[in-house]
Coordinates of C-alpha atoms and ligand atoms in Angstrom, one line a residue:
Chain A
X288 CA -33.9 4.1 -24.0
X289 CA -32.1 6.9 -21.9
X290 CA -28.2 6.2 -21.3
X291 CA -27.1 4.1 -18.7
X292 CA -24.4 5.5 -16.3
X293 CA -22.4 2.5 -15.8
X294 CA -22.6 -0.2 -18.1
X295 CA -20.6 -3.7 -17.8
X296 CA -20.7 -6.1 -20.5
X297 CA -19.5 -9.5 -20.6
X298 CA -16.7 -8.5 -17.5
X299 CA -14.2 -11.4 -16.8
X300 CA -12.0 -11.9 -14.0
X301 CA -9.7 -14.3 -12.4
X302 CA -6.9 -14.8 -10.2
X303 CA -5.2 -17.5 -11.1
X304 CA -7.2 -20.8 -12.3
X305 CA -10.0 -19.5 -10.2
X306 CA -12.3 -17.7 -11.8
X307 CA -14.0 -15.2 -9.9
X308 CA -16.3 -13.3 -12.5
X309 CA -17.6 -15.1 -15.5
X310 CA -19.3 -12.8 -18.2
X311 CA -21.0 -10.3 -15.8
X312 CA -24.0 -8.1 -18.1
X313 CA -25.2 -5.2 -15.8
X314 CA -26.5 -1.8 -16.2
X315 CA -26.7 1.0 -13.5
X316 CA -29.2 3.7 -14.9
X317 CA -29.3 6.8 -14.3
X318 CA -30.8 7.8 -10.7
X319 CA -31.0 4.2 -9.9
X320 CA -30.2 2.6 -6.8
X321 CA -29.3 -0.6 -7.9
X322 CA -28.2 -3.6 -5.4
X323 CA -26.5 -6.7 -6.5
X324 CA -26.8 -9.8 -4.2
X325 CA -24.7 -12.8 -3.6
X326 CA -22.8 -15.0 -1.2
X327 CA -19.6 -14.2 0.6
X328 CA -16.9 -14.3 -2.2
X329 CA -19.5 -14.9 -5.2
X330 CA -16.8 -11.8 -6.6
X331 CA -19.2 -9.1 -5.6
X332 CA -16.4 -6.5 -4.5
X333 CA -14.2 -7.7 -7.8
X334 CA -17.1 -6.3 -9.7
X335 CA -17.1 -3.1 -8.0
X336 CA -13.1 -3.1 -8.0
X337 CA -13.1 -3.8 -12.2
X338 CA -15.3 -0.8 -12.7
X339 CA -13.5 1.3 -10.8
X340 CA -10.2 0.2 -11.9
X341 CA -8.7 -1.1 -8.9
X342 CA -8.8 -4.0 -10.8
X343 CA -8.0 -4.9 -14.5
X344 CA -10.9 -7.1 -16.0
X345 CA -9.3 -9.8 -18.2
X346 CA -12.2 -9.7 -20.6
X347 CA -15.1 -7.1 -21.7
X348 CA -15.8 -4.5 -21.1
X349 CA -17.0 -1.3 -19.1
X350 CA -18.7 2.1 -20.0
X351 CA -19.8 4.8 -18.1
X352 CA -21.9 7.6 -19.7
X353 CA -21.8 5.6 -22.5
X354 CA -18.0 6.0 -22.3
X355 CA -15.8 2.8 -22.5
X356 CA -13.1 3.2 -19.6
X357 CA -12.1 0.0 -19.5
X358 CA -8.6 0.3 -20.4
X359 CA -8.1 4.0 -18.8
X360 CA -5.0 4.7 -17.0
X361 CA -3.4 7.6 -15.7
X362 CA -5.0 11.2 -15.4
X363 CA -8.1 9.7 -17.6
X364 CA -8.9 7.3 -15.0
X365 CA -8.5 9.9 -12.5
X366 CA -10.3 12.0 -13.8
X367 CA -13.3 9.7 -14.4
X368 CA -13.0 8.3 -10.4
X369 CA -13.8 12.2 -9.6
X370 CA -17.5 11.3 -10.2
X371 CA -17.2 8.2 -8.6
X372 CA -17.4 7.7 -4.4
X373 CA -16.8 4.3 -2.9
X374 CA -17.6 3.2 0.4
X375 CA -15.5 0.3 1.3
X376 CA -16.7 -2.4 3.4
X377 CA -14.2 -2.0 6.0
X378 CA -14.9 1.6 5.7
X379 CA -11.0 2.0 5.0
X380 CA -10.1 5.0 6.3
X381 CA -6.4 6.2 6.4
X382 CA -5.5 5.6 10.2
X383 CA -3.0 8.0 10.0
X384 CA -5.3 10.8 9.2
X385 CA -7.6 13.0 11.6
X386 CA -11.2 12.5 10.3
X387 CA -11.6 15.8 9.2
X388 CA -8.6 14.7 6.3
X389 CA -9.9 11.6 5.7
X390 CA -13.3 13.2 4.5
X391 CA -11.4 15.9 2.7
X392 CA -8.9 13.5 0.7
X393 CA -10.0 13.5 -2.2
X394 CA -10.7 17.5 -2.0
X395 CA -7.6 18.3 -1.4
X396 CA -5.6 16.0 -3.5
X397 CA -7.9 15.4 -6.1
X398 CA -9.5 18.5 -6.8
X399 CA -6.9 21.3 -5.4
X400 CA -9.1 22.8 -2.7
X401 CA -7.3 24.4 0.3
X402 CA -7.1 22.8 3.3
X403 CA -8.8 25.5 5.4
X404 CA -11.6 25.4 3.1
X405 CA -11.7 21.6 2.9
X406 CA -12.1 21.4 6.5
X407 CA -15.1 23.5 6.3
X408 CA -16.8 21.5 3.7
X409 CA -15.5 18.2 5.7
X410 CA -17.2 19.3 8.9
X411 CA -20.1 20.1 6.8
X412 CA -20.2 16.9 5.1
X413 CA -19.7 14.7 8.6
X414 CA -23.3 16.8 10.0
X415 CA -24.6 15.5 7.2
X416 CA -23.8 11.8 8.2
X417 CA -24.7 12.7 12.0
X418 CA -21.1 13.4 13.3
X419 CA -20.8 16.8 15.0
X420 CA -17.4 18.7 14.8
X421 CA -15.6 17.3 17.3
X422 CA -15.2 14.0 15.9
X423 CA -13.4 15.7 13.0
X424 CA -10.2 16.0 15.1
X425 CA -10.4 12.1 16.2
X426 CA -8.7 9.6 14.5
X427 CA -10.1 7.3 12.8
X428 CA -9.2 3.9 15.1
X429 CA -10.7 5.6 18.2
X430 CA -14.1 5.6 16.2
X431 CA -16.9 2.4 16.5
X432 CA -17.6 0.6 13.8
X433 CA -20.4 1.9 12.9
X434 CA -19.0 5.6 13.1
X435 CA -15.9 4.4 10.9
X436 CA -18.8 3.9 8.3
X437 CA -20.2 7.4 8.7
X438 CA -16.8 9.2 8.5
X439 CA -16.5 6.3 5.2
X440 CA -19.7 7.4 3.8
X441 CA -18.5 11.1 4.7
X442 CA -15.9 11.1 2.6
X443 CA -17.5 9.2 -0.2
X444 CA -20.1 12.0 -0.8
X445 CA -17.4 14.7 0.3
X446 CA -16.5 15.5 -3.5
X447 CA -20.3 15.8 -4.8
X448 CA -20.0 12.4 -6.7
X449 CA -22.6 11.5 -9.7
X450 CA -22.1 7.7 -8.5
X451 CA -21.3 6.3 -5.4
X452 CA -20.7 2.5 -4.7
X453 CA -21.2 0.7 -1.3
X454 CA -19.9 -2.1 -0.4
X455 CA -21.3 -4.1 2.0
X456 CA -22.7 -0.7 4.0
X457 CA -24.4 -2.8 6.8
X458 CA -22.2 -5.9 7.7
X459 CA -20.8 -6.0 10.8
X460 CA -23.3 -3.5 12.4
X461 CA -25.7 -4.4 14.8
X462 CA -29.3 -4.3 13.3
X463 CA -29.9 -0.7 14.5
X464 CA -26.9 0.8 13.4
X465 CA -27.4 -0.9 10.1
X466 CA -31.1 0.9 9.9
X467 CA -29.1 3.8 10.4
X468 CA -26.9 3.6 7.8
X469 CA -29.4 2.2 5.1
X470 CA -31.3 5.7 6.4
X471 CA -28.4 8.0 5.9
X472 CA -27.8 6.1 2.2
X473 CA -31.6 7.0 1.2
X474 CA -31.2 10.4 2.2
X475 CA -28.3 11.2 1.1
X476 CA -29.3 9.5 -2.2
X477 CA -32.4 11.1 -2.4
X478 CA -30.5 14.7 -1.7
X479 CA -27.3 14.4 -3.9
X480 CA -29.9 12.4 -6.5
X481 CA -26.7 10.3 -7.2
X482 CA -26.7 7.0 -9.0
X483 CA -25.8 3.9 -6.5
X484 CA -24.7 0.7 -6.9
X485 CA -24.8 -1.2 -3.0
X486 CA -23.5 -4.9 -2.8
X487 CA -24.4 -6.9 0.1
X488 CA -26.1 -10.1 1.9
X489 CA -28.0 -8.5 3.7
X490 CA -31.7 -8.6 2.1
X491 CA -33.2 -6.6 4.8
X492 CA -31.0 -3.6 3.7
X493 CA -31.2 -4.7 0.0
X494 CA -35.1 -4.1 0.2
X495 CA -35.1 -1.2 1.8
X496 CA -32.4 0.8 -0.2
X497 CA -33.1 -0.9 -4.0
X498 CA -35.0 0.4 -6.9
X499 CA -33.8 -3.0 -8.5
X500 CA -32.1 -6.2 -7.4
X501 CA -29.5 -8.4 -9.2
X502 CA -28.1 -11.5 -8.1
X503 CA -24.3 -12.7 -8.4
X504 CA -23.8 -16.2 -8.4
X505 CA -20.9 -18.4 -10.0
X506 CA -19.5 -15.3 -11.9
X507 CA -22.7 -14.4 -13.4
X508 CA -26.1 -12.3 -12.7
X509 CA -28.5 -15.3 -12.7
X510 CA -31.4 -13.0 -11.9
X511 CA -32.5 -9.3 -11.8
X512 CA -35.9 -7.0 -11.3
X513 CA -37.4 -4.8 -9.5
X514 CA -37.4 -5.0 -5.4
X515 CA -40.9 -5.9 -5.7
X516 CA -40.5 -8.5 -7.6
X517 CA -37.7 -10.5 -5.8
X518 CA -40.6 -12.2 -3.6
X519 CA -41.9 -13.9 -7.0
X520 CA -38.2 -15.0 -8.8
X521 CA -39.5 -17.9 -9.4
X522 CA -35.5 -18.5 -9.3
X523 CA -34.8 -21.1 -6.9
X524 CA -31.4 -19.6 -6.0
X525 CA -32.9 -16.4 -5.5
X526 CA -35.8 -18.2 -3.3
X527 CA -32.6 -20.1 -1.3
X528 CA -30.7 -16.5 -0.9
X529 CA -33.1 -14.6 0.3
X530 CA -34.8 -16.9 3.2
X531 CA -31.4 -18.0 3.7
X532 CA -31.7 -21.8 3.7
X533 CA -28.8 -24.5 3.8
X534 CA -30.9 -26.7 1.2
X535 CA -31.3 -25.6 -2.0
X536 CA -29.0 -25.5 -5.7
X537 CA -27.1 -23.3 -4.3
X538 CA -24.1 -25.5 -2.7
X539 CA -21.8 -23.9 -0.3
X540 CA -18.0 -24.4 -1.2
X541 CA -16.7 -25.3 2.2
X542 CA -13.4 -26.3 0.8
X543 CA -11.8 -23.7 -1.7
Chain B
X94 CA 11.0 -42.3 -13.0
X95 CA 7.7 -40.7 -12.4
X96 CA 9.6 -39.3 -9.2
X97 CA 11.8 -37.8 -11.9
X98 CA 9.5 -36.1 -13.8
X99 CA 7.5 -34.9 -10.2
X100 CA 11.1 -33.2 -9.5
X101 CA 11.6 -31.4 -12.7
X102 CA 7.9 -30.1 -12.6
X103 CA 8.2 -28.9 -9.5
X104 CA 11.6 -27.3 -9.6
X105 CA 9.9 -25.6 -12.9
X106 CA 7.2 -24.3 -10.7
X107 CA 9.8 -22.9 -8.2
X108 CA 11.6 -21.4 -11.3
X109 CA 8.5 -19.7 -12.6
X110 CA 7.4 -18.7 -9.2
X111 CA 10.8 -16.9 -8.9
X112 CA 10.5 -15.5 -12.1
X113 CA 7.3 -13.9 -11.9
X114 CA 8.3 -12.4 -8.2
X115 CA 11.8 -11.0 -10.5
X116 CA 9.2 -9.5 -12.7
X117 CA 7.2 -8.1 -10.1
X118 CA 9.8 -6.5 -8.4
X119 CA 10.7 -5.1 -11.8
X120 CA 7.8 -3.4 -12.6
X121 CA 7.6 -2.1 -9.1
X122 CA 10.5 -0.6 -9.5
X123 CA 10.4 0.9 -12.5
X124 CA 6.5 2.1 -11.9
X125 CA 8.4 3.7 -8.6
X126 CA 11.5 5.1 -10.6
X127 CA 8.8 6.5 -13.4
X128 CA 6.8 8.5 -10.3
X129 CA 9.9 9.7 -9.2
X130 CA 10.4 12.0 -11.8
X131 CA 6.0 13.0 -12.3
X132 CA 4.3 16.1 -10.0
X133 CA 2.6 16.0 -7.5
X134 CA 4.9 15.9 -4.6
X135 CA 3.9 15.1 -1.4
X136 CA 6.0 17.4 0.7
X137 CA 4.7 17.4 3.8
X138 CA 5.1 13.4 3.7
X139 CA 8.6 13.3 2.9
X140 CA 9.6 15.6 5.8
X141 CA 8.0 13.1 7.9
X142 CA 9.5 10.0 6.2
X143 CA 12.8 12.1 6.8
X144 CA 12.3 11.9 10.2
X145 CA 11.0 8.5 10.6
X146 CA 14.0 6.8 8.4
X147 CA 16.4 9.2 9.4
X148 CA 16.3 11.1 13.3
X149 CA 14.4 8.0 14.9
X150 CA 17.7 5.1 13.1
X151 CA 20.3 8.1 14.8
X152 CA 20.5 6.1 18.0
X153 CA 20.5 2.5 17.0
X154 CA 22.9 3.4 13.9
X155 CA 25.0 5.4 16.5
X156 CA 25.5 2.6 18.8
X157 CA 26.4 -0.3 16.4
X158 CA 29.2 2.1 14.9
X159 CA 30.7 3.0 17.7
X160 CA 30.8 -0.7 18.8
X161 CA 32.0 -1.6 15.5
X162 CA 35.0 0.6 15.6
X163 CA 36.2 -0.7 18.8
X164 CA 35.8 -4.3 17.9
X165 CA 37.6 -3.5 14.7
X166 CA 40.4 -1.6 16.4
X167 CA 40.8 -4.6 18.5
X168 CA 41.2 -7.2 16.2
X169 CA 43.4 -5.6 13.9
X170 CA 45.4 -4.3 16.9
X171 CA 45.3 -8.2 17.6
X172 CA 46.3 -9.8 14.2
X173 CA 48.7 -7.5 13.2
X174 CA 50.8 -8.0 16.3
X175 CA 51.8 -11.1 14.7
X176 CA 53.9 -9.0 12.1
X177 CA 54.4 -6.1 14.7
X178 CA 52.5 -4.0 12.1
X179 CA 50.2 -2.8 15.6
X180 CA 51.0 1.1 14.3
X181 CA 48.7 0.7 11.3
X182 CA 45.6 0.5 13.4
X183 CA 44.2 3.9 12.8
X184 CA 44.2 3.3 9.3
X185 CA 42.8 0.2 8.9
X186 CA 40.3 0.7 11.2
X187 CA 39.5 4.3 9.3
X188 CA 39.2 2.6 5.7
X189 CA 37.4 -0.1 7.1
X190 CA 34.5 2.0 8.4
X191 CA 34.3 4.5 5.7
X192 CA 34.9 1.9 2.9
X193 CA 32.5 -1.1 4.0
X194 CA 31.6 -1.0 7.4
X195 CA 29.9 2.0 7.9
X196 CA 27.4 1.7 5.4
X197 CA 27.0 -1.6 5.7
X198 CA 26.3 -2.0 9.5
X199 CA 24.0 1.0 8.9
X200 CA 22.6 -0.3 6.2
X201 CA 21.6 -3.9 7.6
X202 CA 20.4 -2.2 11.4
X203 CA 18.1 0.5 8.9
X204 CA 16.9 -2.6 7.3
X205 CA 15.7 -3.7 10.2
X206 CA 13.9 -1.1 11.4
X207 CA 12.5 0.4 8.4
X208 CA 11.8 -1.9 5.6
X209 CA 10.0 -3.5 8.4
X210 CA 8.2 -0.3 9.6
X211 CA 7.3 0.9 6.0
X212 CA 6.3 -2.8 4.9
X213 CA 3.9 -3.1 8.3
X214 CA 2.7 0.2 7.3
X215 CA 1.9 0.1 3.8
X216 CA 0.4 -4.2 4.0
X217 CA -1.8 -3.0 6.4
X218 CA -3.2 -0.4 4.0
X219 CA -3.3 -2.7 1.4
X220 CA -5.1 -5.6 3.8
X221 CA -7.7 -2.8 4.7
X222 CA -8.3 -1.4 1.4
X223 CA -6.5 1.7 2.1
X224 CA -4.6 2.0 -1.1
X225 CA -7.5 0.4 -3.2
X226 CA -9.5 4.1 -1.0
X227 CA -6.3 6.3 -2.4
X228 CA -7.0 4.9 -6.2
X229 CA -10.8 6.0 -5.9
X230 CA -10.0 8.9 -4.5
X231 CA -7.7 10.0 -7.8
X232 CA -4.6 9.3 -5.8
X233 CA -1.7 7.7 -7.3
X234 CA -0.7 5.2 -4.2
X235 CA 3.0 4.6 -5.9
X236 CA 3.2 9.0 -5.7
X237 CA 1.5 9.2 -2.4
X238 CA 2.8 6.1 -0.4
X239 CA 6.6 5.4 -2.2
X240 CA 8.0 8.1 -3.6
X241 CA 8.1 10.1 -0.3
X242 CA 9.9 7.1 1.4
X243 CA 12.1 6.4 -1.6
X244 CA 13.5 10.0 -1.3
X245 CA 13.8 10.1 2.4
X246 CA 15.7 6.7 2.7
X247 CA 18.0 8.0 -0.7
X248 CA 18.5 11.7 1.2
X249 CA 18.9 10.7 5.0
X250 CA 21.0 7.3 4.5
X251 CA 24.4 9.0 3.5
X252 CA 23.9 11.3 6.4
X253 CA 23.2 8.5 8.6
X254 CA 26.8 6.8 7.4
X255 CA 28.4 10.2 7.5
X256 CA 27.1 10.2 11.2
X257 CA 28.3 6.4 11.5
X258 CA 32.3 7.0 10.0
X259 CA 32.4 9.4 12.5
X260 CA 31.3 7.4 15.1
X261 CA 32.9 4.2 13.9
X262 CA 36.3 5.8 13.9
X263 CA 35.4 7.5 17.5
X264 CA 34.9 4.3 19.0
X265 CA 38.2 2.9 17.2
X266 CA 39.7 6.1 18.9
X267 CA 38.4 5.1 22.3
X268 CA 39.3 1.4 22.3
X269 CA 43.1 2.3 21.1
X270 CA 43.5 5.3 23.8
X271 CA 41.9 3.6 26.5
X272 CA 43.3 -0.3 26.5
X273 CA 46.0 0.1 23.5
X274 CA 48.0 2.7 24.8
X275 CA 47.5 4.7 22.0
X276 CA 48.5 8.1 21.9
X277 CA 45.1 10.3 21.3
X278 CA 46.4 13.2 19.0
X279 CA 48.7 10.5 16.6
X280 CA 45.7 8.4 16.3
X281 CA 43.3 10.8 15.1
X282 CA 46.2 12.7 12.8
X283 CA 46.8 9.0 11.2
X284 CA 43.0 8.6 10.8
X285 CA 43.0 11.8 9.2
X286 CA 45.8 11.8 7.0
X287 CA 45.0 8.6 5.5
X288 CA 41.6 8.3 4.7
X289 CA 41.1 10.3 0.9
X290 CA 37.6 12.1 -0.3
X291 CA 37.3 8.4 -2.4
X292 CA 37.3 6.4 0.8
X293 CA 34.2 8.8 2.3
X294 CA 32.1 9.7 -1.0
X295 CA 32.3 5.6 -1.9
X296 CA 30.8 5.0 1.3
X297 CA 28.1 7.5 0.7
X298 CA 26.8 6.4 -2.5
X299 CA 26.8 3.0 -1.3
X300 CA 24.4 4.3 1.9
X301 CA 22.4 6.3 -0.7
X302 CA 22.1 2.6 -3.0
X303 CA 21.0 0.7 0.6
X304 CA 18.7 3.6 1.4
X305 CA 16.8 2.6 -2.0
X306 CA 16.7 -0.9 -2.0
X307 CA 15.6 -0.6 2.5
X308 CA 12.7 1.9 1.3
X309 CA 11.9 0.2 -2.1
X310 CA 11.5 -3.4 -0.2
X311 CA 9.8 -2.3 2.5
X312 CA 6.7 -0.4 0.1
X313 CA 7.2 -3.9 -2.5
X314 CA 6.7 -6.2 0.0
X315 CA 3.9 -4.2 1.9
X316 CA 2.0 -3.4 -1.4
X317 CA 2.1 -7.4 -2.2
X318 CA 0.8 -8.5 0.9
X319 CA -2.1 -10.7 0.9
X320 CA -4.6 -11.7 4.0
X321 CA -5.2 -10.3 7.2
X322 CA -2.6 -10.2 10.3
X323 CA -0.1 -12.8 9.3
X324 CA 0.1 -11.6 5.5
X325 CA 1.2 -8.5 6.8
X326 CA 3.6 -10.1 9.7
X327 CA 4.8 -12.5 6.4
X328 CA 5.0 -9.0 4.3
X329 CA 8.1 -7.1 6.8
X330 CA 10.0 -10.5 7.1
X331 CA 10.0 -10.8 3.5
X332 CA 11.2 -7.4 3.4
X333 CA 13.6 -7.3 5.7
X334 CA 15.1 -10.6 4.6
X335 CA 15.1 -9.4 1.0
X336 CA 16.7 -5.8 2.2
X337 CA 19.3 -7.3 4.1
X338 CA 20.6 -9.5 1.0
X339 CA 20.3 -7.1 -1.4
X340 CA 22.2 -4.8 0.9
X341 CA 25.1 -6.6 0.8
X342 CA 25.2 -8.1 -2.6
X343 CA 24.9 -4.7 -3.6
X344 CA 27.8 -3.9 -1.4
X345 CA 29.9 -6.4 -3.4
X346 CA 28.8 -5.0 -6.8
X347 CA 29.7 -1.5 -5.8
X348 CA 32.8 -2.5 -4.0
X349 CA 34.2 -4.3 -7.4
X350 CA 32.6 -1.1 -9.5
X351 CA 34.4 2.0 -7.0
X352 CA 37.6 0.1 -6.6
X353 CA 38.7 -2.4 -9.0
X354 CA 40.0 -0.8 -11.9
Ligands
ADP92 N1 -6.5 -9.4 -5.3 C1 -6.9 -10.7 -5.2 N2 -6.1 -11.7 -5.5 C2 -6.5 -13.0 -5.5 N3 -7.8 -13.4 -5.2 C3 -8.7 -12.4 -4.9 C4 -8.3 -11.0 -4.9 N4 -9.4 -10.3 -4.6 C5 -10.4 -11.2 -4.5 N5 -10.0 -12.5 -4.6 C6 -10.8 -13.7 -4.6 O1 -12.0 -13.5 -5.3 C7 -13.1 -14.0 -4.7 C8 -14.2 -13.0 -4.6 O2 -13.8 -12.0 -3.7 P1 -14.8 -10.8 -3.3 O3 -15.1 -10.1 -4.5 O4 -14.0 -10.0 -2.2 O5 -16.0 -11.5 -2.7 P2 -17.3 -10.8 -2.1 O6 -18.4 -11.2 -2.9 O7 -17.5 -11.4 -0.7 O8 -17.1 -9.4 -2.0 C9 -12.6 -14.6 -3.3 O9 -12.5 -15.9 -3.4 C10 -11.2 -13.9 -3.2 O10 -10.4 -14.8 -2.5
MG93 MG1 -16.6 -8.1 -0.5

């Protein structure tokens, strides 16, 4: 079996007495585009936070290349984000940046390139998500929604990442937009030939940008397989998630 | 007696709960105080900060000194007419700014205008995943987002106070020419002569002690804050509340440290 490039084994996390991830077994392969699935709070962006160190996991642990980096701090975990690009679901872009600067952060602070040339490779990098060169000079809150996600998506791929994680890519966009962005995430994908790990709710995006699918629920992924596949779980909390019924095992927690 | 025990268990809840935020703070600050001393330097972000903390406080910090002095000119003018002791004005009124209320009064109004600024700032990065974006883009958020501010507030505070004595006592000045018939040159020699280095460098420390705890507040509160809109409006209450008292129990602890022997 060829190496995975981000492995999580048995990850735990909670805040407080609630726990939020229970034991979560996952593997991101090389060149994969894997998206995990799961209800609003199910943890999915604590996942994504624990590899990436945002977060501390209280338990198991996490390996990428075959690395564990679960407990890396300092300039080792820096140095292990610099293959990593994250696109965060509110796009979370510095609002007291131009774009250009946002998309070039991590150039320019994280691998010592020159502003002037930075800007080049930023203006580059925003043609590539559809934004011409004048947007560079905007800042960020005069941008739509859907444009704050291109600029987000800019600057994810800015610094040639081997893995890049979105989260939530297409919530809050209106079904078009989200087409678009599911689009640009294929081709830039299928250009960089990056490894991806996408979390969402949205199963017409999950089918159009997964190799594979894996569902979060209580803390744990109940199901995975490939995006062929998901039509034939035979999981009935997979069969509830993806036509989106109110009946089914899985109960909504309307009081937290 | 169950009421009893429901007290004690939850006045040990409030205990821990104020312990653990103790030991936040803690760790903040030492986290902060580590970073201090580590490359990289964000220079272009401290001259901001500079500006922000210091240039755009001149005017409110100008106005509440010079206010200050005439009040305290006043009073003192007042009270010590009872022992016809009205001469002593310029020096009380000198000692009284550079000492205590100088720093103080510029302490407290930066307070209030920056802690809250940096702490709306910095929890609305935190609420929209800003800082989360800095750690994944191999940014240290302590190095890029408190540092800067920490050395601004610790560089521009003194000069801010500097700014304020001179005010303070200019506004003394002005009350005792104007309505305390005051003669203008004797005033300012008996200002002058009195007041010792000690009197002007204590005051200056103290602002440099204030302009650490305003700038460390404002970045711990905004870093902690939780939610959407109203954790961040919670976030610059807490930390200008929290500034405010430090501020001046500070005060008291450097007071009894420079002066008590
Ligand atoms: N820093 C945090 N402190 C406390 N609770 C948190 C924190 N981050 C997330 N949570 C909680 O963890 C749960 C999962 O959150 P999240 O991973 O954001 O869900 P989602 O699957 O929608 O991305 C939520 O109930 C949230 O309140
Ligand atoms: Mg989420």
């Amino acid at each position: 079996m060829t190496q995975p490039k981000v492995e999580l084994r048995g990850v735990k996390k909670s805040f407080g007495s609630k726990v939020v991830l229970d034991g979560v077994d996952l593997v991101l392969g090389n060149g994969e585009s894997l998206v995990v699935i799961g209800g609003s709070g199910t943890g999915k962006s604590v996942m994504i936070k624990c590899v990436l160190g945002i977060l501390r996991p209280d338990a198991g642990q996490i390996f990428v290349d075959g690395e564990e980096v679960t407990d890396l701090h300092g300039r080792a975990r820096d140095h292990m984000l610099k293959q990593f690009g994250m696109l965060f679901q509110g796009a979370a872009l510095f609002d007291s940046l131009p774009v250009w600067e946002n998309v070039a952060f991590g150039l320019i602070q994280g691998h010592g390139v020159k502003r002037k040339q930075a800007r080049d490779i930023a203006i580059e990098k925003l043609a590539k998500v559809g934004l011409s060169a004048d947007v560079a000079m905007l800042s960020p809150a005069e941008l739509s929604g859907g444009m704050q996600k291109r600029v987000g998506l800019a600057r994810a791929i800015a610094a040639d990442p081997k893995v890049i994680f979105f989260d939530e890519p297409t919530t809050g966009l209106d079904p078009i937009m989200a087409d678009v962005i599911n689009d640009l995430i294929i081709s830039t994908v299928e250009d960089l030939g990056v490894s991806t790990l996408s979390i969402t709710h949205d199963m017409a995006s999950a089918r159009k940008i997964a190799d594979r699918i894996a569902m979060l629920y209580r803390g744990k992924i109940i199901w995975q397989g490939a995006t062929e596949q998901i039509d034939q779980s035979g999981n009935p909390y997979v069969e509830q998630f993806i036509h989106g019924r109110a009946e089914g095992p899985i109960q909504m927690e309307l009081r937290r | 007696m169950s009421a009893v025990l429901e007290f004690v268990a939850a006045s040990g809840a409030i205990t821990l709960a104020a312990f653990e935020q103790v030991g936040r703070l803690w760790l903040f600050t030492w986290r902060s105080i580590f970073a201090l001393f580590r490359p990289p330097y964000y220079w272009r972000l401290m001259g901001q900060q500079i500006l922000r903390i210091g240039y755009y406080s001149l005017p409110v910090v100008g106005l509440t000194a010079f206010f200050t002095g005439g009040v305290l000119a006043l009073q003192i003018y007042i009270g010590s007419d009872r022992y016809g002791a009205e001469a002593f004005v310029p020096q009380i009124v000198v000692l009284g700014i550079t000492r205590e209320l100088g720093p103080v009064i510029a302490g407290l109004m930066v307070a209030g205008r920056v802690a809250a600024a940096i702490a709306a700032e910095i929890g609305t990065m935190r609420v929209t995943e800003q800082i989360d974006a800095l750690t994944t883009l191999s940014t240290n958020p302590i190095r890029y987002l408190v540092v800067p501010r920490l050395i601004a507030a610790v560089i521009t505070m003194p000069i801010l106070v500097a700014i304020a004595d001179s005010i303070g006592v200019l506004g003394g000045y002005v009350v005792a020419t104007t309505t305390l018939n005051f003669n203008g040159s004797v005033y300012l020699k008996n200002s002058i002569d009195f007041v010792t280095n000690e009197d002007i460098y204590s005051g200056l420390i103290k602002a440099a002690v204030f302009g650490f705890i305003i700038a460390l507040m404002g970045c711990y509160s905004g870093f902690n804050s939780k939610g959407g809109a109203q954790g961040v409006g919670t976030a610059t209450t807490n930390a200008v509340v929290a500034a405010s008292i430090l501020i001046l129990a500070a005060n008291y602890l450097l007071t009894s440290l420079l002066f008590v022997r």
